PDB file of C-alpha atoms in Angstrom:
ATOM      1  CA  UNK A   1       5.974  -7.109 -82.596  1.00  0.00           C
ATOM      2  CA  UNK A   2       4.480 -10.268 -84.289  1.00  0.00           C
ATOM      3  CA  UNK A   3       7.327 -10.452 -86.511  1.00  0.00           C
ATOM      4  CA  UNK A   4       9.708 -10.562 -83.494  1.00  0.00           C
ATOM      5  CA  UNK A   5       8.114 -12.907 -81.900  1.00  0.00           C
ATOM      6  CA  UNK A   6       7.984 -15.187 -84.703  1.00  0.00           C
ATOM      7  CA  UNK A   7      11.842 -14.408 -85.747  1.00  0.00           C
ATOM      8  CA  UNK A   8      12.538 -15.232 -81.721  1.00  0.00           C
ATOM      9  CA  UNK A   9      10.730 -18.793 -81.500  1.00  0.00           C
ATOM     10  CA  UNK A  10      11.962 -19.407 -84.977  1.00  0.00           C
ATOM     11  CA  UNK A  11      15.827 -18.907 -83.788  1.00  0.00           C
ATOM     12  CA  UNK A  12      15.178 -20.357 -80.237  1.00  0.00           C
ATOM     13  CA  UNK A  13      13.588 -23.975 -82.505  1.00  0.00           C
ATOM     14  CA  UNK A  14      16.823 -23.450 -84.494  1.00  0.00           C
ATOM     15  CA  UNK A  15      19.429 -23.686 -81.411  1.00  0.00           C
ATOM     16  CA  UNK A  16      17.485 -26.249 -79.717  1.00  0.00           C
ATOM     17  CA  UNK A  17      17.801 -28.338 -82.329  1.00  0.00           C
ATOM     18  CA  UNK A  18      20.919 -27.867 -83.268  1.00  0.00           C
ATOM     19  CA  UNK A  19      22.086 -28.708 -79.623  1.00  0.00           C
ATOM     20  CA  UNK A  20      19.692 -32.079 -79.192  1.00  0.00           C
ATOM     21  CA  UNK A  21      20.799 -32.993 -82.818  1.00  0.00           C
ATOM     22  CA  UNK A  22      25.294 -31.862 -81.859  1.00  0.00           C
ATOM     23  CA  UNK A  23      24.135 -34.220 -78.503  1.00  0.00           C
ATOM     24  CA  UNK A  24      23.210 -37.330 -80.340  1.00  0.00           C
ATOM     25  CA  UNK A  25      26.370 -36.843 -82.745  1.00  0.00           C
ATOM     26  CA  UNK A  26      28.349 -36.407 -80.154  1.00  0.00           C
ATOM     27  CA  UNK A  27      27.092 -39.129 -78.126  1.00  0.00           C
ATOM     28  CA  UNK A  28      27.228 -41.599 -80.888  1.00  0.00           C
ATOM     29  CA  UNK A  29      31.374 -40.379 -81.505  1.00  0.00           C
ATOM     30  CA  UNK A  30      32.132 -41.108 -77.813  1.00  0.00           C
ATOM     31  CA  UNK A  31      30.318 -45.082 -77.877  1.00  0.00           C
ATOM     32  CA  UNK A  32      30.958 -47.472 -75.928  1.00  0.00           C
ATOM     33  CA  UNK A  33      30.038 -44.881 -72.611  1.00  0.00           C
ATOM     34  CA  UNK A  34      32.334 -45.730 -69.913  1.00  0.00           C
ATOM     35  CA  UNK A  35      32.702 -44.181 -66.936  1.00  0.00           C
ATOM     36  CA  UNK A  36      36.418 -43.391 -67.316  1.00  0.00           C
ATOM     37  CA  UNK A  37      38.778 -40.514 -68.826  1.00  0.00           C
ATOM     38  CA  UNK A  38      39.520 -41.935 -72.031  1.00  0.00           C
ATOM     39  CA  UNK A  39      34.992 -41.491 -72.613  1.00  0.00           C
ATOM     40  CA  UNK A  40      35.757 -37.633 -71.615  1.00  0.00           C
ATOM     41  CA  UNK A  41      38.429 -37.331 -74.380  1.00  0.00           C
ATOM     42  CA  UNK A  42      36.062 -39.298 -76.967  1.00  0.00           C
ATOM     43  CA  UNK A  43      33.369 -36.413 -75.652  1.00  0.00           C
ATOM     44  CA  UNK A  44      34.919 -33.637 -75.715  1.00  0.00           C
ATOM     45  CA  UNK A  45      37.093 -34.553 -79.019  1.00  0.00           C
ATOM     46  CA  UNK A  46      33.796 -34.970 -80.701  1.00  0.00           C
ATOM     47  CA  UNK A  47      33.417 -31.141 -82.537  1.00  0.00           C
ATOM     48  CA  UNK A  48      29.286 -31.656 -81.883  1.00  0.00           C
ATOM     49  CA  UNK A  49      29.693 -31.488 -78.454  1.00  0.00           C
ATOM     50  CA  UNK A  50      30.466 -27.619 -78.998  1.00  0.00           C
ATOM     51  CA  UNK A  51      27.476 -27.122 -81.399  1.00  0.00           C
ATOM     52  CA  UNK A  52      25.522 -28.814 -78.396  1.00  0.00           C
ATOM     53  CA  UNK A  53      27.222 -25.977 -75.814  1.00  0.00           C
ATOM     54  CA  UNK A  54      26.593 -23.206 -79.072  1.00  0.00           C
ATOM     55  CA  UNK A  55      22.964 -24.614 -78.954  1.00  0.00           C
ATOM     56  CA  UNK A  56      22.596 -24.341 -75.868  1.00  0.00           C
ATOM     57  CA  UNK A  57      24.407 -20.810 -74.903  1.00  0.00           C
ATOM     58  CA  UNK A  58      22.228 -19.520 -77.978  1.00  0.00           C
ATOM     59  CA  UNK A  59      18.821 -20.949 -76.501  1.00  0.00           C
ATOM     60  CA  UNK A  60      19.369 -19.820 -73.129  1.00  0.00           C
ATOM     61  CA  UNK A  61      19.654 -15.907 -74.346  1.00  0.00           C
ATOM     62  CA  UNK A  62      17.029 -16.058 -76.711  1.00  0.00           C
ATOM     63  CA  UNK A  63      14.420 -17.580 -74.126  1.00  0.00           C
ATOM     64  CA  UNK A  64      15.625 -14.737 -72.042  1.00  0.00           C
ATOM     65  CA  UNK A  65      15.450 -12.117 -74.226  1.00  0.00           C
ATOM     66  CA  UNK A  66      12.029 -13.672 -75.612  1.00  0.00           C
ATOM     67  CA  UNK A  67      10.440 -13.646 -72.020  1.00  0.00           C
ATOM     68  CA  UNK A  68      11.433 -10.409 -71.641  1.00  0.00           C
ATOM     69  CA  UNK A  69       8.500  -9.221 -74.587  1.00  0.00           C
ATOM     70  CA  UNK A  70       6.220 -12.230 -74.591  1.00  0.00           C
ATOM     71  CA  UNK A  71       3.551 -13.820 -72.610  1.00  0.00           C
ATOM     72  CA  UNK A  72       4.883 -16.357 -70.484  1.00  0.00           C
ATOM     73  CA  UNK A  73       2.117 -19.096 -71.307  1.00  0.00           C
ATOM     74  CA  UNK A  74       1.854 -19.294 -75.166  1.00  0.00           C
ATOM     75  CA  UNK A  75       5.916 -18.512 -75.205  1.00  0.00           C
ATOM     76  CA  UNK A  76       6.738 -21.772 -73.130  1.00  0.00           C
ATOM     77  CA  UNK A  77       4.090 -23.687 -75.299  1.00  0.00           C
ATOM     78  CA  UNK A  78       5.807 -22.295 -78.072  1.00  0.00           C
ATOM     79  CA  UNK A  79       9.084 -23.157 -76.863  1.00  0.00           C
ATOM     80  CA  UNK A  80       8.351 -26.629 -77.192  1.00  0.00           C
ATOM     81  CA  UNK A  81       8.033 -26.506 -80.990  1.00  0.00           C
ATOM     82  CA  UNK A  82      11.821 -28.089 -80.707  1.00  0.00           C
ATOM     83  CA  UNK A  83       9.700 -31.836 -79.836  1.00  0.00           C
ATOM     84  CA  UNK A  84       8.442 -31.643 -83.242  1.00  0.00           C
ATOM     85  CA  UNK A  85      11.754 -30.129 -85.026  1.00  0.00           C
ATOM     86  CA  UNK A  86      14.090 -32.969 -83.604  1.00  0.00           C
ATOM     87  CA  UNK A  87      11.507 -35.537 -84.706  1.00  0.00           C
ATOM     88  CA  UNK A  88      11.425 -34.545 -88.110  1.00  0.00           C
ATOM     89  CA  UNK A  89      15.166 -34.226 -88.083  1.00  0.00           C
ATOM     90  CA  UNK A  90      16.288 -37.309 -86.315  1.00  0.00           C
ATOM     91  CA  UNK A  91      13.436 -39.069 -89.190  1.00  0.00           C
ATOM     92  CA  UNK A  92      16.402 -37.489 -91.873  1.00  0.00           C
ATOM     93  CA  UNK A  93      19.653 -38.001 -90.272  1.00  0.00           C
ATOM     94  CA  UNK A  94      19.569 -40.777 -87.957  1.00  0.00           C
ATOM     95  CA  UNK A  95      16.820 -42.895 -89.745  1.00  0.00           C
ATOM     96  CA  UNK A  96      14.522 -42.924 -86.945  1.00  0.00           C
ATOM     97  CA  UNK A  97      10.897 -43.896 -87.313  1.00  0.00           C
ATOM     98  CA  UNK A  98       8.021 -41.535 -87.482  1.00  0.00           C
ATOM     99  CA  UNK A  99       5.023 -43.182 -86.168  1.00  0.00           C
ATOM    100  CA  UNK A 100       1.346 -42.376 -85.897  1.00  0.00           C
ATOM    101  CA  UNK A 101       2.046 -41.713 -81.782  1.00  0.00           C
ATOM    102  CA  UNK A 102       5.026 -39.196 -82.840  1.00  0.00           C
ATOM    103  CA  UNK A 103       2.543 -37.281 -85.431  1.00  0.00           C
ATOM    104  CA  UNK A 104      -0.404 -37.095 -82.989  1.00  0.00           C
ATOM    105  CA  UNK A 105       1.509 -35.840 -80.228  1.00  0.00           C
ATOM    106  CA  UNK A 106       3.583 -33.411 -82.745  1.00  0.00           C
ATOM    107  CA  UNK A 107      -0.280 -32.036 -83.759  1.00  0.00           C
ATOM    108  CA  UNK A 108      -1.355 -31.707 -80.241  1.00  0.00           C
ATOM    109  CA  UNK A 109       1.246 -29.689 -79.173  1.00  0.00           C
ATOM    110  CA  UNK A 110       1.013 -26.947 -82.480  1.00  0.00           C
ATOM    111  CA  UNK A 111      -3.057 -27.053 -81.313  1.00  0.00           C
ATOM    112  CA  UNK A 112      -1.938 -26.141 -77.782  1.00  0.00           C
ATOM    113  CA  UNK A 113       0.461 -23.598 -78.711  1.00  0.00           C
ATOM    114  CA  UNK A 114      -2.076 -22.202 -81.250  1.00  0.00           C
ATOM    115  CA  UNK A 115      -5.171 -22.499 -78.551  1.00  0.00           C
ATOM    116  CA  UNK A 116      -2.596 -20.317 -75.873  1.00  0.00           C
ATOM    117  CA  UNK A 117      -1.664 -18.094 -78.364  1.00  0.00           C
ATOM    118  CA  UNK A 118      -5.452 -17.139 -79.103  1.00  0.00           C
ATOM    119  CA  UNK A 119      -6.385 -16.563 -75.956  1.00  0.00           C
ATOM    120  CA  UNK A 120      -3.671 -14.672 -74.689  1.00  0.00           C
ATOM    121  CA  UNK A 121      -4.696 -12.537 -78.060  1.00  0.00           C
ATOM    122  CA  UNK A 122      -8.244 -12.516 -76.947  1.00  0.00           C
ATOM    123  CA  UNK A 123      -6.895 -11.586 -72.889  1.00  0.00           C
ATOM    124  CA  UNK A 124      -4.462  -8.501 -73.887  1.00  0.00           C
ATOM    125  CA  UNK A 125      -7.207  -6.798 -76.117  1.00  0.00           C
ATOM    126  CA  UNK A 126      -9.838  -7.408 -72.991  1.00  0.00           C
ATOM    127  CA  UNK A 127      -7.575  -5.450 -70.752  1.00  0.00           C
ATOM    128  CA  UNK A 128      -6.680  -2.528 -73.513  1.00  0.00           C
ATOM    129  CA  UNK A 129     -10.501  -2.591 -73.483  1.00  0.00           C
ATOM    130  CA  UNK A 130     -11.335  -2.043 -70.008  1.00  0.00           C
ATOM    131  CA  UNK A 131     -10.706   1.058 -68.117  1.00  0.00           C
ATOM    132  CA  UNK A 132      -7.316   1.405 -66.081  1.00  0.00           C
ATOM    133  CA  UNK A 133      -7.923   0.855 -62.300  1.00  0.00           C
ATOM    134  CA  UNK A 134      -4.990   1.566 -59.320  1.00  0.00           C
ATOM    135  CA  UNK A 135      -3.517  -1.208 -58.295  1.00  0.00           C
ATOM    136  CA  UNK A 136      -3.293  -0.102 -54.538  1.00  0.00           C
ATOM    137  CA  UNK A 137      -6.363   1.977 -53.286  1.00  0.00           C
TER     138      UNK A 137
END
Protein backbone atom coordinates (compact mmCIF):
# COMPACT_ATOMS: atom_id res chain seq x y z
CA UNK A 1 0.00 0.00 0.00
CA UNK A 2 3.05 2.30 0.72
CA UNK A 3 4.12 1.99 -2.72
CA UNK A 4 0.71 3.28 -3.93
CA UNK A 5 0.62 5.87 -1.96
CA UNK A 6 3.90 7.09 -2.87
CA UNK A 7 3.28 6.35 -6.83
CA UNK A 8 -0.23 8.49 -6.14
CA UNK A 9 1.37 11.77 -4.48
CA UNK A 10 4.23 11.32 -6.84
CA UNK A 11 1.74 11.56 -10.05
CA UNK A 12 -0.69 14.03 -8.28
CA UNK A 13 3.05 16.56 -7.68
CA UNK A 14 3.55 15.70 -11.38
CA UNK A 15 0.05 17.14 -12.78
CA UNK A 16 0.06 19.94 -10.46
CA UNK A 17 2.95 21.09 -11.72
CA UNK A 18 2.59 20.60 -14.95
CA UNK A 19 -0.73 22.68 -14.83
CA UNK A 20 0.81 25.79 -12.55
CA UNK A 21 3.95 25.57 -14.85
CA UNK A 22 1.23 25.20 -18.71
CA UNK A 23 -0.55 28.41 -16.56
CA UNK A 24 2.42 30.66 -16.41
CA UNK A 25 3.33 29.69 -20.19
CA UNK A 26 0.24 30.29 -21.15
CA UNK A 27 -0.22 33.41 -19.37
CA UNK A 28 3.00 34.85 -20.52
CA UNK A 29 1.76 33.85 -24.58
CA UNK A 30 -1.50 35.81 -24.06
CA UNK A 31 0.49 39.37 -22.51
CA UNK A 32 -0.64 42.31 -22.52
CA UNK A 33 -4.13 40.87 -20.44
CA UNK A 34 -6.99 42.75 -21.71
CA UNK A 35 -10.25 42.29 -20.99
CA UNK A 36 -11.42 41.74 -24.58
CA UNK A 37 -11.83 38.74 -27.22
CA UNK A 38 -8.78 39.10 -29.05
CA UNK A 39 -6.91 38.10 -24.98
CA UNK A 40 -9.34 34.86 -25.24
CA UNK A 41 -7.89 33.90 -28.68
CA UNK A 42 -4.16 34.71 -27.40
CA UNK A 43 -5.39 32.19 -24.33
CA UNK A 44 -6.78 29.69 -25.72
CA UNK A 45 -4.28 29.66 -28.92
CA UNK A 46 -1.57 29.23 -26.41
CA UNK A 47 -1.10 24.99 -26.55
CA UNK A 48 -0.14 25.34 -22.46
CA UNK A 49 -3.35 26.33 -21.67
CA UNK A 50 -4.43 22.58 -22.46
CA UNK A 51 -1.48 21.07 -20.45
CA UNK A 52 -2.92 23.47 -17.64
CA UNK A 53 -6.71 21.79 -18.27
CA UNK A 54 -4.55 18.06 -18.70
CA UNK A 55 -2.98 19.12 -15.29
CA UNK A 56 -5.67 19.84 -13.89
CA UNK A 57 -8.31 16.98 -15.14
CA UNK A 58 -5.31 14.58 -14.10
CA UNK A 59 -5.00 16.11 -10.44
CA UNK A 60 -8.53 16.20 -9.77
CA UNK A 61 -8.87 12.14 -10.33
CA UNK A 62 -5.86 11.29 -8.67
CA UNK A 63 -6.76 13.34 -5.39
CA UNK A 64 -9.95 11.44 -5.72
CA UNK A 65 -8.85 8.25 -6.21
CA UNK A 66 -5.97 8.97 -3.52
CA UNK A 67 -8.62 9.98 -0.80
CA UNK A 68 -10.37 7.14 -1.50
CA UNK A 69 -7.19 4.81 0.29
CA UNK A 70 -5.42 7.45 2.33
CA UNK A 71 -5.75 9.37 5.46
CA UNK A 72 -7.22 12.56 4.85
CA UNK A 73 -4.66 14.63 7.08
CA UNK A 74 -1.10 13.54 6.01
CA UNK A 75 -2.68 13.14 2.20
CA UNK A 76 -3.69 16.96 2.03
CA UNK A 77 -0.25 17.83 3.71
CA UNK A 78 1.15 15.76 1.20
CA UNK A 79 -0.71 17.24 -1.49
CA UNK A 80 0.99 20.34 -1.03
CA UNK A 81 4.40 18.96 -2.02
CA UNK A 82 3.42 20.87 -5.54
CA UNK A 83 4.62 24.50 -3.37
CA UNK A 84 7.97 23.10 -3.34
CA UNK A 85 7.94 21.38 -7.01
CA UNK A 86 6.86 24.71 -8.82
CA UNK A 87 9.55 26.55 -6.85
CA UNK A 88 12.25 24.50 -7.90
CA UNK A 89 10.88 24.53 -11.40
CA UNK A 90 9.98 28.11 -11.95
CA UNK A 91 14.05 28.58 -10.31
CA UNK A 92 14.90 26.48 -13.96
CA UNK A 93 12.58 27.76 -16.48
CA UNK A 94 11.50 31.12 -15.70
CA UNK A 95 14.70 32.29 -13.80
CA UNK A 96 13.00 33.04 -10.69
CA UNK A 97 14.85 33.52 -7.44
CA UNK A 98 15.17 31.00 -4.72
CA UNK A 99 15.55 32.72 -1.51
CA UNK A 100 16.26 31.74 2.07
CA UNK A 101 12.18 32.51 2.83
CA UNK A 102 11.28 30.05 -0.24
CA UNK A 103 13.75 27.19 1.27
CA UNK A 104 12.51 27.56 4.88
CA UNK A 105 9.02 27.44 4.06
CA UNK A 106 9.74 24.51 1.33
CA UNK A 107 11.45 22.56 4.66
CA UNK A 108 8.60 23.30 6.88
CA UNK A 109 6.12 21.97 4.87
CA UNK A 110 8.19 18.29 4.05
CA UNK A 111 8.55 18.43 8.27
CA UNK A 112 4.76 18.81 8.45
CA UNK A 113 3.93 16.32 5.96
CA UNK A 114 6.54 13.96 7.53
CA UNK A 115 5.29 14.86 11.35
CA UNK A 116 1.34 13.90 9.91
CA UNK A 117 2.48 11.07 8.26
CA UNK A 118 4.07 9.61 11.60
CA UNK A 119 1.41 10.01 13.57
CA UNK A 120 -1.24 8.87 11.51
CA UNK A 121 1.36 5.68 11.39
CA UNK A 122 1.55 5.72 15.11
CA UNK A 123 -2.79 6.28 15.25
CA UNK A 124 -3.75 3.26 12.73
CA UNK A 125 -1.44 0.69 14.60
CA UNK A 126 -3.12 2.06 18.12
CA UNK A 127 -6.51 1.14 16.82
CA UNK A 128 -5.35 -2.44 15.14
CA UNK A 129 -4.08 -2.69 18.73
CA UNK A 130 -7.06 -2.15 20.72
CA UNK A 131 -9.97 -4.40 20.88
CA UNK A 132 -13.01 -3.77 18.40
CA UNK A 133 -15.96 -2.08 20.24
CA UNK A 134 -19.80 -1.52 18.52
CA UNK A 135 -20.26 1.55 17.40
CA UNK A 136 -24.02 1.75 18.50
CA UNK A 137 -24.80 -0.06 21.88
Amino acid sequence: MKRFYILGFLALIIFDTLAQVSFKFASVHAEPLTMDAAWLVRVFGAPWIYGAFVGYIGAFFTWMTLLKYAPVGPAFAASHLELISVTLISVWLFDDTLTWPKIIGGALIIAGILCLARSEDKESKTVEAEPSQPLVS
